[in-house]
Short mmCIF file of C-alpha atoms and ligand atoms in Angstrom, two decimals:
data_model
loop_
_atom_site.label_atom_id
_atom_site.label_comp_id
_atom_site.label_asym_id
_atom_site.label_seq_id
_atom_site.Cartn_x
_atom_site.Cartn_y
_atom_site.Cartn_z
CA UNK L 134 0.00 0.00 0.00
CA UNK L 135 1.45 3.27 -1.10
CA UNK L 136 -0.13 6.92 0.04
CA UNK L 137 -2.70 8.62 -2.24
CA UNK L 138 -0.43 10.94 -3.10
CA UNK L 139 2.50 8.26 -4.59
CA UNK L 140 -0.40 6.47 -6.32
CA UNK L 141 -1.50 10.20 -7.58
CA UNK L 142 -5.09 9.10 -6.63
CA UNK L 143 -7.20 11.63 -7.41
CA UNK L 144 -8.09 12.15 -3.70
CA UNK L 145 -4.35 13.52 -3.45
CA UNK L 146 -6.39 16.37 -4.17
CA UNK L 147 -7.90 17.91 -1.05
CA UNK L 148 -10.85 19.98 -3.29
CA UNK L 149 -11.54 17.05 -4.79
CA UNK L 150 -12.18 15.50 -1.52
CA UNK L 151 -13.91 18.24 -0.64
CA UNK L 152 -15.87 18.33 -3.64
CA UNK L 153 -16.82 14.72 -2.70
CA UNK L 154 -17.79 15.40 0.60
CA UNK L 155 -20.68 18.32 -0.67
CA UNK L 156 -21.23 16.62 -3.54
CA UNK L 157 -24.97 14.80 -1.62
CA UNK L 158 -25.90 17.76 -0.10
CA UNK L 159 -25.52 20.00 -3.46
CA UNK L 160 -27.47 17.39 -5.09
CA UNK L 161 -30.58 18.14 -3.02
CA UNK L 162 -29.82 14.44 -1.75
CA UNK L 163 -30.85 13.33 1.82
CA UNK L 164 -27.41 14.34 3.24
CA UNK L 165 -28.33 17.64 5.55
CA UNK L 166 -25.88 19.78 5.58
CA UNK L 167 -23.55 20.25 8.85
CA UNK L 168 -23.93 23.69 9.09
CA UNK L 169 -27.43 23.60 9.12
CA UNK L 170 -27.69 20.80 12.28
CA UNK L 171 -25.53 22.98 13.75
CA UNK L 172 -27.54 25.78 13.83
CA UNK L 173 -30.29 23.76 15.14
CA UNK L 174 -28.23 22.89 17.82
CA UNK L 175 -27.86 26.86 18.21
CA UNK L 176 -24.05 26.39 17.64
CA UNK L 177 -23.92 28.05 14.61
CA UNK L 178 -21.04 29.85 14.26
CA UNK L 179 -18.73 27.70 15.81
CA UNK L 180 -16.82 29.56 18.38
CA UNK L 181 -13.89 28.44 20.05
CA UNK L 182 -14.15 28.29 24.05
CA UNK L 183 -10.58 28.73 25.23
CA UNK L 184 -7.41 27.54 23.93
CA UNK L 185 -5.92 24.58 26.31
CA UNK L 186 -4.36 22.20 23.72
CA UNK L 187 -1.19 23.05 21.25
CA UNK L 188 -1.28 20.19 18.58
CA UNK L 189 1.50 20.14 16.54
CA UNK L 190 2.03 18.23 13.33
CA UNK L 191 5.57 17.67 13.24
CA UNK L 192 5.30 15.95 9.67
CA UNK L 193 3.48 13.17 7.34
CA UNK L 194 6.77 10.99 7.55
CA UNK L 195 5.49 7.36 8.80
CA UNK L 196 7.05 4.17 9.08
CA UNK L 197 3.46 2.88 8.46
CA UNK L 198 0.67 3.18 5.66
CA UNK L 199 -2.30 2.48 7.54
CA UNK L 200 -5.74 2.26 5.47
CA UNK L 201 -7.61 4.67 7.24
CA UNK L 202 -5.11 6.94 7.82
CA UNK L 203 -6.73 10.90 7.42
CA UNK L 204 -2.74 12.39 7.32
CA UNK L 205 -2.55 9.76 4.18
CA UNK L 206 1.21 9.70 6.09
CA UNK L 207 3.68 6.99 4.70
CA UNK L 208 7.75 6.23 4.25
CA UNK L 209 7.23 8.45 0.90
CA UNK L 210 5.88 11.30 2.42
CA UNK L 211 8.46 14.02 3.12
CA UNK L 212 6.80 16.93 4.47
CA UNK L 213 8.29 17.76 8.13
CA UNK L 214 8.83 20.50 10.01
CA UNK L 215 11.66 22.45 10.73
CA UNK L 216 13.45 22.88 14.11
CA UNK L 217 13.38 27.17 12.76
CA UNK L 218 9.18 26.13 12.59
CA UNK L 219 9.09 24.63 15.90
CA UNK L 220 10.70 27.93 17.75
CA UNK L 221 7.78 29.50 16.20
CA UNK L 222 5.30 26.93 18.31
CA UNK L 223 7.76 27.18 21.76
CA UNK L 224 7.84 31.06 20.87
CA UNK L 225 3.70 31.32 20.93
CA UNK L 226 3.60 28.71 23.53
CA UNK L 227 5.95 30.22 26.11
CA UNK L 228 3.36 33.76 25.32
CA UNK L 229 0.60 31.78 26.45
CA UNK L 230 -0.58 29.07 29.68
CA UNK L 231 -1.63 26.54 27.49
CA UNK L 232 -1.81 23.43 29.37
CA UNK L 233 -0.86 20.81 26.81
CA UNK L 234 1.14 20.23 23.55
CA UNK L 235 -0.24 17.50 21.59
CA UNK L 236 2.58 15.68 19.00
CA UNK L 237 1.11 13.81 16.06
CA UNK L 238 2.29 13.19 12.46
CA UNK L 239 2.90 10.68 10.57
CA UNK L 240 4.94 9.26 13.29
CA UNK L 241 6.42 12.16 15.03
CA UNK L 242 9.80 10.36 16.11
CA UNK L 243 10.53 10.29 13.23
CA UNK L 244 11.03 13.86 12.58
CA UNK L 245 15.18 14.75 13.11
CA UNK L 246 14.43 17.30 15.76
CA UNK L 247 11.49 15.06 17.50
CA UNK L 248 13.47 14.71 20.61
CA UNK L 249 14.87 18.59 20.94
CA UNK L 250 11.15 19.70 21.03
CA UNK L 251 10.06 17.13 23.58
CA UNK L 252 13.13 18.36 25.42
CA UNK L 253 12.40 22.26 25.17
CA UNK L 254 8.30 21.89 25.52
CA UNK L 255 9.24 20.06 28.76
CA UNK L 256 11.53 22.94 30.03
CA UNK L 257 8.13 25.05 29.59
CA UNK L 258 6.39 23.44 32.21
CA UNK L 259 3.91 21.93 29.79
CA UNK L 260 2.33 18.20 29.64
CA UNK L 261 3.17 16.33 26.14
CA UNK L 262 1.09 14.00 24.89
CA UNK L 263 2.84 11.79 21.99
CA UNK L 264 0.83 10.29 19.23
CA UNK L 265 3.12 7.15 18.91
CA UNK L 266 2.24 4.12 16.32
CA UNK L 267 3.82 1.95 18.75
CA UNK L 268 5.82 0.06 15.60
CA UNK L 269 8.41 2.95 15.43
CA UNK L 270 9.75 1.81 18.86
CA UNK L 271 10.43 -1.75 17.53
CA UNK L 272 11.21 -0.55 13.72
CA UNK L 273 15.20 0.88 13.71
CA UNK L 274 17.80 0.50 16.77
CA UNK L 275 18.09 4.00 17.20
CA UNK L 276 14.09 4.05 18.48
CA UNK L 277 14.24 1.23 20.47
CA UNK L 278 14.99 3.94 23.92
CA UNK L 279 11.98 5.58 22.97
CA UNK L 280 10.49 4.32 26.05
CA UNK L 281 13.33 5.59 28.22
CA UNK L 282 12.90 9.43 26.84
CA UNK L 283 9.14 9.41 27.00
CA UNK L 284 9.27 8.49 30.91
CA UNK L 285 12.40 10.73 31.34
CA UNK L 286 10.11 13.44 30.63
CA UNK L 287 6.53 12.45 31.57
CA UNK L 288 5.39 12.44 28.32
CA UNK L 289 1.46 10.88 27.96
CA UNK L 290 1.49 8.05 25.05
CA UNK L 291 -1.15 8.06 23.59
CA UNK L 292 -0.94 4.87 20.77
CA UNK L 293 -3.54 2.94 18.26
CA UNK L 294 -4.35 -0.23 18.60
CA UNK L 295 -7.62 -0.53 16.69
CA UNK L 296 -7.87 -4.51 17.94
CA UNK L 297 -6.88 -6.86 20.32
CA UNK L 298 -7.05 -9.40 17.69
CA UNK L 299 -3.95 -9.71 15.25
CA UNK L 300 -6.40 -9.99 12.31
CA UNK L 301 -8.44 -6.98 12.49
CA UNK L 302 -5.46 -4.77 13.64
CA UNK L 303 -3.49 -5.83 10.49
CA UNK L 304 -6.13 -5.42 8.23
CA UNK L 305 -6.27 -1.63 9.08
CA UNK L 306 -2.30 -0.46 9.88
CA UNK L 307 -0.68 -3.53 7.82
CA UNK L 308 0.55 -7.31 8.13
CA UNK L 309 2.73 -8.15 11.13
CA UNK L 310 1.84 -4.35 12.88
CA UNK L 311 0.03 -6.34 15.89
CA UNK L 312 2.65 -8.03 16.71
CA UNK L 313 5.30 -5.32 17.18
CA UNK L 314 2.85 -3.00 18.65
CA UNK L 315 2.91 -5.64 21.24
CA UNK L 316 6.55 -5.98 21.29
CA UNK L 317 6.42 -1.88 21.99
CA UNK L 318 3.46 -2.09 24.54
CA UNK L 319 5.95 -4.50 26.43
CA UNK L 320 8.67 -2.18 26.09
CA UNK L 321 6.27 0.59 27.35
CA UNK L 322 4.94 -1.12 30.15
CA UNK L 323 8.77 -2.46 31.24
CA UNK L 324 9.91 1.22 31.96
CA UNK L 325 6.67 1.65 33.80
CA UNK L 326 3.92 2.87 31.48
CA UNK L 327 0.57 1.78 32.25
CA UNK L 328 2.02 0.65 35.69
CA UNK L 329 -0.33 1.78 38.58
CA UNK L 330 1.24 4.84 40.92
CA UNK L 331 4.00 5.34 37.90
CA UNK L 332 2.50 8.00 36.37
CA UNK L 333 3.46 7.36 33.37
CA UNK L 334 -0.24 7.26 31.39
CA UNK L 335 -0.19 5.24 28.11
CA UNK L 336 -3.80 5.45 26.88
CA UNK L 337 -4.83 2.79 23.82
CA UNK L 338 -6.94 4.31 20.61
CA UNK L 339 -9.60 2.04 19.03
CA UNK L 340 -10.44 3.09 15.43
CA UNK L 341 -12.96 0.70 14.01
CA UNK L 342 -11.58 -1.62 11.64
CA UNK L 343 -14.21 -0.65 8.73
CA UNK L 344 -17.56 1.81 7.78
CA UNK L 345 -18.93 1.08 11.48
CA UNK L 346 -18.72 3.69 14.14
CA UNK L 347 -16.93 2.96 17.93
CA UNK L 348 -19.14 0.83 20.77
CA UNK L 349 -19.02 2.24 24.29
CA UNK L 350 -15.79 3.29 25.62
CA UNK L 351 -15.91 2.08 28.42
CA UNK L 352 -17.19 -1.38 27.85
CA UNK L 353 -14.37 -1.63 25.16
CA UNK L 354 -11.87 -0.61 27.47
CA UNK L 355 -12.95 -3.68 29.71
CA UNK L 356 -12.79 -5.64 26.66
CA UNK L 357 -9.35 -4.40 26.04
CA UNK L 358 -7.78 -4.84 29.81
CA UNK L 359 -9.26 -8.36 30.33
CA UNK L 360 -7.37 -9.61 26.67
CA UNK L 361 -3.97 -7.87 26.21
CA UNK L 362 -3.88 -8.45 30.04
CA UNK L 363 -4.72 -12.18 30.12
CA UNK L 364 -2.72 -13.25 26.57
CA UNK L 365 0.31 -11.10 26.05
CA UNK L 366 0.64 -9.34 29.71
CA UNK L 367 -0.03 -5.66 29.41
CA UNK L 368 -1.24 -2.95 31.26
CA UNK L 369 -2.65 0.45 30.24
CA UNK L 370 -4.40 3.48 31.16
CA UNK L 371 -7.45 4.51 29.52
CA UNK L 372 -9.09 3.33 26.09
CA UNK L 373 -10.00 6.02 24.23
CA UNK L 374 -12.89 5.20 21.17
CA UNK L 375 -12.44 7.56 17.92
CA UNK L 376 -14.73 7.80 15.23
CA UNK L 377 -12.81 7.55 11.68
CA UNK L 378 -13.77 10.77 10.01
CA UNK L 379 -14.66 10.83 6.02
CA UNK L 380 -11.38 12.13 4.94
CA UNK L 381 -8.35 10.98 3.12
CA UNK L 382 -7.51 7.15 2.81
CA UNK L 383 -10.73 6.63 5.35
CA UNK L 384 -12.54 8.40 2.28
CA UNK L 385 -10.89 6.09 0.04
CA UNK L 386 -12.12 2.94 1.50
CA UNK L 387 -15.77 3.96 1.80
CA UNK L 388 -15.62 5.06 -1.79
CA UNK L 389 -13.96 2.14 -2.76
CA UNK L 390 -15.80 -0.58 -0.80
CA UNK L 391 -19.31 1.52 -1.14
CA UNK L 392 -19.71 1.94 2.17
CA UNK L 393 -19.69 5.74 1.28
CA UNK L 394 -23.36 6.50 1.67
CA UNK L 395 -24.14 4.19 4.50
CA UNK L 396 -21.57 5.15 6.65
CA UNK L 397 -22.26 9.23 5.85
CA UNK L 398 -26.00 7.96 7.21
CA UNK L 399 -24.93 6.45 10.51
CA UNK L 400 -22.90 9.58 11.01
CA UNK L 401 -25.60 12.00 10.10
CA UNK L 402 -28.42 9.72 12.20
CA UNK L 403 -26.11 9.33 15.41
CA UNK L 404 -25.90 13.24 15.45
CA UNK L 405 -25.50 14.11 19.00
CA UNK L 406 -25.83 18.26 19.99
CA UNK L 407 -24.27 17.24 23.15
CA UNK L 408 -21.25 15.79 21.26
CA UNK L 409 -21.51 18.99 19.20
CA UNK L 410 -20.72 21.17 21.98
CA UNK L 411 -18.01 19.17 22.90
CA UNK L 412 -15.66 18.87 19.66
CA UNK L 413 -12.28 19.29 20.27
CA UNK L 414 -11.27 22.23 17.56
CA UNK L 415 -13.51 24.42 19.99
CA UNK L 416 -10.47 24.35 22.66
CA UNK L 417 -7.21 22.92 20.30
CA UNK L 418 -4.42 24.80 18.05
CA UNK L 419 -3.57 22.62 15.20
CA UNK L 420 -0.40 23.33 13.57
CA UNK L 421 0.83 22.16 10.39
CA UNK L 422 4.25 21.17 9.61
CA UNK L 423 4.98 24.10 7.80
CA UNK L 424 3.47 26.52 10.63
CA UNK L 425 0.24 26.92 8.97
CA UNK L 426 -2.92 27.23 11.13
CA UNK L 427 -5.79 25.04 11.30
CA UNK L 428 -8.75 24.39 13.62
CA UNK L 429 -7.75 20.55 13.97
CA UNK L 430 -5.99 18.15 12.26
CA UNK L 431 -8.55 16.80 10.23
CA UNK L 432 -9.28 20.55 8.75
CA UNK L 433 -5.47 20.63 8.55
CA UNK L 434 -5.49 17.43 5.94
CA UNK L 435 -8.54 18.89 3.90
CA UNK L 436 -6.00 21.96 3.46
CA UNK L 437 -9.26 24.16 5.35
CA UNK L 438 -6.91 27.11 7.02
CA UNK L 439 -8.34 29.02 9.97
CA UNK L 440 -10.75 31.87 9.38
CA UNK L 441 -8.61 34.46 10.75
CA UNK L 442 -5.70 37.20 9.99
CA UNK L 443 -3.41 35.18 11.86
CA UNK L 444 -3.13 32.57 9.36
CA UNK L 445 0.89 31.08 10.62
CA UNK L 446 2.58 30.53 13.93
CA UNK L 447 4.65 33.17 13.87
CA UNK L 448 1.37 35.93 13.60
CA UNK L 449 0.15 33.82 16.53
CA UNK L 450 -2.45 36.07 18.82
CA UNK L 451 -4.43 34.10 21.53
CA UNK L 452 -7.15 37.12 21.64
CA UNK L 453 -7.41 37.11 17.49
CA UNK L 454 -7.66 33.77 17.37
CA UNK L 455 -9.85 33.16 20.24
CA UNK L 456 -12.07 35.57 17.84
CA UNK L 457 -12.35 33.50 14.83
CA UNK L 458 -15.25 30.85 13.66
CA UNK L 459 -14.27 27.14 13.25
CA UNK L 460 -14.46 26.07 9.71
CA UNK L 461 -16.68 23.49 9.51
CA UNK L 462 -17.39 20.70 6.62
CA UNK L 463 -19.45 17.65 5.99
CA UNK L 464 -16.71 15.49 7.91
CA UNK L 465 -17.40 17.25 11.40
CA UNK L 466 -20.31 14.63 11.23
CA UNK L 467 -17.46 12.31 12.69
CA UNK L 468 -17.33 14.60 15.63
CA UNK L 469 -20.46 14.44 16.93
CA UNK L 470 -22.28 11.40 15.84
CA UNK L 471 -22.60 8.95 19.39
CA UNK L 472 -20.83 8.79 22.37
CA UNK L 473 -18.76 12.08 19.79
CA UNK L 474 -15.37 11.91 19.11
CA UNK L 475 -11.98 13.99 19.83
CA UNK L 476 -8.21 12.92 20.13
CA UNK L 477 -8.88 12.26 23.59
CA UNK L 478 -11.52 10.14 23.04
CA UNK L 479 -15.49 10.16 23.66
CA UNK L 480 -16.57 13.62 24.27
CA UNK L 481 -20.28 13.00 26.30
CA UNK D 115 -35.72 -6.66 -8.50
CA UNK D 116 -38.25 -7.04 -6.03
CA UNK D 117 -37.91 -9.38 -3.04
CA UNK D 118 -39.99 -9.63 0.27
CA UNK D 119 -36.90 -8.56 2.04
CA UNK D 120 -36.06 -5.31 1.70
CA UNK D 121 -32.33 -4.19 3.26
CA UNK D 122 -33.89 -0.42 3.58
CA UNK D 123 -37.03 -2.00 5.60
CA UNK D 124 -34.32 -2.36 8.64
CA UNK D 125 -34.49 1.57 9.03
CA UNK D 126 -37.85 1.68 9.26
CA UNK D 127 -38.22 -1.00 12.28
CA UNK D 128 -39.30 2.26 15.08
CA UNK D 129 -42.39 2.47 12.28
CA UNK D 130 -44.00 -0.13 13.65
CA UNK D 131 -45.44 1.68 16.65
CA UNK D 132 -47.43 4.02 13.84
CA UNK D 133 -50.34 1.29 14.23
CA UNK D 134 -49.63 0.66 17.98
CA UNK D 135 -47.61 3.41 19.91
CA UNK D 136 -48.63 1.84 23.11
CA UNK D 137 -47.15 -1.77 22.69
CA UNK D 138 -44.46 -0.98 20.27
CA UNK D 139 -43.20 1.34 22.48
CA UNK D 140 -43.10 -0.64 25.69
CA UNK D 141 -41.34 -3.61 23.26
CA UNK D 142 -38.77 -0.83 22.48
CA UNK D 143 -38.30 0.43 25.86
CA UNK D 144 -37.88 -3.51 26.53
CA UNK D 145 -35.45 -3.95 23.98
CA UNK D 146 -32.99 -0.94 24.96
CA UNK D 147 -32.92 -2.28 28.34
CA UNK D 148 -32.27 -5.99 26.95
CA UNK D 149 -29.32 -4.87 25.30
CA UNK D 150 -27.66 -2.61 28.20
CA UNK D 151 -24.82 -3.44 29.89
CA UNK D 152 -25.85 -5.78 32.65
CA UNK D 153 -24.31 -9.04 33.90
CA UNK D 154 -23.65 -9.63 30.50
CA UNK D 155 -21.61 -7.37 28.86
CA UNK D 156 -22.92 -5.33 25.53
CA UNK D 157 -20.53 -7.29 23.15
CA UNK D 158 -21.18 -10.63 24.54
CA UNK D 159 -25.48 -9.94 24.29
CA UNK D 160 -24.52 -8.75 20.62
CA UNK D 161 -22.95 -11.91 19.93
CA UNK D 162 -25.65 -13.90 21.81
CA UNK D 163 -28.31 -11.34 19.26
CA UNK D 164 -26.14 -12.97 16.09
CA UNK D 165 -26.59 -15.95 16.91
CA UNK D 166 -30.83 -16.44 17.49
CA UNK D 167 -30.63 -14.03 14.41
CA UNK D 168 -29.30 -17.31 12.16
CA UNK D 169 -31.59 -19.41 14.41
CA UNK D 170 -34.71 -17.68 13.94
CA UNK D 171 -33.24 -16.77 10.52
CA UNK D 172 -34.00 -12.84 10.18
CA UNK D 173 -31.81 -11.35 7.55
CA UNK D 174 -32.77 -7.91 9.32
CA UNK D 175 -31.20 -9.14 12.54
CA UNK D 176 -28.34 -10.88 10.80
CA UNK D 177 -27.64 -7.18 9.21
CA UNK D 178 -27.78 -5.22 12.28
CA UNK D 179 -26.48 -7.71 14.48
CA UNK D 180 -23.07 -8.69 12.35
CA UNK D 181 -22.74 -4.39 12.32
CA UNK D 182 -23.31 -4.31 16.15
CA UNK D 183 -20.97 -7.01 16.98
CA UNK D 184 -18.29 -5.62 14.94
CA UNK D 185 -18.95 -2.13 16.64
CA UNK D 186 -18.86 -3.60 19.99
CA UNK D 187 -15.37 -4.94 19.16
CA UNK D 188 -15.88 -8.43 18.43
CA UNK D 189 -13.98 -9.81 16.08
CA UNK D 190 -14.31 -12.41 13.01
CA UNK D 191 -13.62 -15.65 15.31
CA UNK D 192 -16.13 -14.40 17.53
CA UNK D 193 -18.58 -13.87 15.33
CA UNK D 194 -18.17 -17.32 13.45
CA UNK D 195 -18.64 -19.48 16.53
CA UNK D 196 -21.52 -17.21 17.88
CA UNK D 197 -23.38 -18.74 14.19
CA UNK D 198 -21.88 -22.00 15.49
CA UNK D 199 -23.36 -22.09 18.11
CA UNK D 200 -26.61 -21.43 16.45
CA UNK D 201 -25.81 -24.34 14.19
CA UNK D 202 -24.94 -26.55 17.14
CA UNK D 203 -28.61 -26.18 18.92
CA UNK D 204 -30.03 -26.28 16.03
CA UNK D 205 -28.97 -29.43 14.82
CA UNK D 206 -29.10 -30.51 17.93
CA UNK D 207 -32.86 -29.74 18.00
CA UNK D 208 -33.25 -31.80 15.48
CA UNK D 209 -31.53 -34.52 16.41
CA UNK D 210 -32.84 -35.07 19.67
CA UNK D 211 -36.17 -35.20 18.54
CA UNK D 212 -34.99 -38.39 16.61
CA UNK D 213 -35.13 -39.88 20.07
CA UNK D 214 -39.19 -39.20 19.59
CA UNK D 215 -38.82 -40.87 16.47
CA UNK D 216 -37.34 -43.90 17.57
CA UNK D 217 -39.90 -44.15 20.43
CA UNK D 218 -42.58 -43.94 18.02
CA UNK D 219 -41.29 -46.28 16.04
CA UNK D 220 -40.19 -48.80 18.11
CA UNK D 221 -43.98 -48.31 19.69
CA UNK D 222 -45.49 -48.96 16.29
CA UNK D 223 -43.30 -52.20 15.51
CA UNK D 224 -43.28 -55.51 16.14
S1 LIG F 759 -2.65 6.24 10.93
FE1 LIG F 759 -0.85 6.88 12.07
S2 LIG F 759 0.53 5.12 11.96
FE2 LIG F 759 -0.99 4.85 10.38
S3 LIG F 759 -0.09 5.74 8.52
FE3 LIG F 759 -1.31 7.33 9.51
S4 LIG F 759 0.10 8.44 10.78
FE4 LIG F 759 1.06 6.48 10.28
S1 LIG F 760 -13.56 17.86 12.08
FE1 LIG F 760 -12.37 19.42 13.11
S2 LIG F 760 -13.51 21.30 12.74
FE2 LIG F 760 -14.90 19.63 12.36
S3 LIG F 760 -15.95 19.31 14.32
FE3 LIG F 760 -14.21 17.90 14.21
S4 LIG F 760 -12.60 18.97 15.28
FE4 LIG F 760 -14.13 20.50 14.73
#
């Protein structure tokens, strides 16, 4: 499996994608529009409530090429940011008392100056949370103390494991990835992650393998403990259930496999205005490799900038941006259909 | 083509209390409260759901159910015995009422 863009797909395109995604509603077809259940929800515009979370794309580089990736990250993607790029982030951080800095990518070790960041965002004061694939700790000797530096400084793992069965974790992220994400959780838990009184909190993902949207949380997190506990050993924090949103290579496959429709439905059905109140881009940053600004990640990979002057991190202004209106698309169903969905999880 | 099962029928299941709000509604209110977390969990009365489906033989229930059990994180294995198991008492039904057969027929014979 290659990335849309090596394959020159034509959802490489992000306005094709987008095109796709308000292609139903422009034909008069029975997909409402997002904006307008919003305002029924009297949430129309969406305004931000406060910024608390920093997330910071430090690149599409990945070691895997998962199918429902949204980043459509892979070995051939090269975009990364700068360590000049990341002084703009610890510049606007250090202006400001946000709580957290959130690292995704692609897999973020990867990035040549991963480790400085961690370093300097720790000297800050902040908390760091570390999207890790778990495989990049087992993939290349030089990761394989990955472990070590995330305890050294507190850093919060937060990995995917969309299964605790080898089958239906491989179909999604790619043959022989259960197995060294279990090598890695071992390596995790050996330093002390997932240990109780540690404090070191690795917290488990679970995408759905396929067009079918996340059961309870909590009852999956049961699930989850009772297995990897019982057959392989390992302990872990929280499970946190996230909805795959419509974009990208999770676009792909419910164009591909026609699950397009149906899927958009049980989004669009499972609205929840709770969950709507709740979505994460009202209180995150999202930063692109390049220092661009977006509302969230997912707006980041539909190329949707924020709606405001300060468009890159080195304009940054809390009060200006604080000021702005969330772009929102016919993906934000993900958000808010259910139990709703963030990066940490189930929102209600 | 036209069958009597229709896959887009499945959506329409809450329409049946149109003709009966009273009843339908308490069989729904029944129904949610089957299906919550209880001494069983959620994915286990899911898989326990897949397998009368294939007993009883509902392609409505087989639909929904095989979608539910995947979104309650069961997984292929899972899901095969659960229809297994439906095959197993099944059979089984079957089977033991041979016991009724020989007793008839060893009541009828010389
Ligand atoms: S989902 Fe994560 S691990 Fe998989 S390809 Fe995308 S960035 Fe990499
Ligand atoms: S997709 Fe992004 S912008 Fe839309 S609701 Fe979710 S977090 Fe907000």
């Amino acid at each position: 499996m290659k990335s849309l863009l090596a394959r020159h797909a034509p959802l490489a395109d992000t306005a094709y994608q987008l095109t796709v995604l308000t292609q139903a509603e422009a034909e008069g077809a029975h997909l409402p529009s997002f904006a307008h259940k919003l305002q029924q929800s009297g949430l129309l515009p969406l305004l931000p409530t406060g910024l608390s979370v920093m997330q910071i794309n430090v690149g599409k580089m990945c070691n895997q090429v998962c199918k429902h990736c949204h980043v459509d990250a892979g070995p051939d993607r090269t975009e990364i940011m700068t360590r000049a790029t990341m002084q703009l982030c610890l510049d606007a951080l250090a202006r400001t008392d946000i709580a957290t800095v959130d690292l995704t990518g692609g897999a973020p070790e990867m990035n040549p100056d991963f480790r400085w960041l961690v370093e300097q965002i720790s000297a800050l004061g902040r908390d760091i949370i570390v999207r890790c694939n778990l495989t990049i700790i087992v993939a290349n000797k030089k990761y394989h103390d990955l472990p070590e530096f995330f305890a050294r400084h507190r850093v919060r793992v937060v990995s995917s494991l969309p299964h605790f069965s080898a089958g239906r974790t491989d179909a999604q992220r790619g043959e022989g990835v259960f197995e060294r994400s279990i090598r890695a959780l071992q390596m995790l838990n050996a330093v002390g992650y997932g240990q109780e009184g540690s404090g070191l909190s690795l917290d488990l993902v679970y995408n759905p393998a396929g067009a079918f949207m996340p059961g309870s949380q909590a009852g999956l997190e049961r699930e989850f403990k009772q297995r990897l506990g019982r057959e392989y050993g390992i302990v872990f924090n929280n499970l946190l259930t996230i909805t795959n949103l419509p974009v990208s290579r999770f676009l792909e496959y419910l164009l591909e496999s026609g699950n397009y429709e149906g899927y958009m439905d049980k989004l669009v059905a499972a609205y929840n205005p709770v969950a709507a109140a709740n979505v994460m881009c009202r209180s995150t940053l999202s930063i692109g490799w390049d220092g661009q600004l977006y509302d969230c990640d997912f707006n980041q990979m539909l190329d949707l900038t924020v709606a405001s002057p300060v468009q890159h991190i080195r304009d940054f202004d809390e009060a200006l941006l604080n000021a702005r209106a969330i772009v929102i698309n016919q993906h934000c169903y993900g958000c808010t259909a259910g139990a709703g969905s963030s990066c940490g999880g189930a929102t209600t | 083509m036209s069958t009597y099962y229709n896959p887009a029928d499945l959506a329409k299941f809450g329409n049946i209390t149109e003709w009966q709000s009273e009843m339908g509604n308490k069989f729904f209110a029944y129904y949610a409260e089957v299906f919550k977390d209880g001494a069983l969990t959620e994915r286990e009365k899911s898989l326990i759901a897949l397998a009368v489906a294939h007993a009883v033989q509902c392609p409505y229930c087989i639909d929904a159910y095989t979608s539910d059990s995947l979104q309650k994180g069961a997984d292929e294995a899972q899901m095969m015995e659960a229809v297994h198991v439906a095959a197993a008492i099944k059979g089984g039904a079957a089977l033991v009422h041979g016991v009724q057969m020989m007793n008839k027929a060893k009541e009828l014979s010389m």
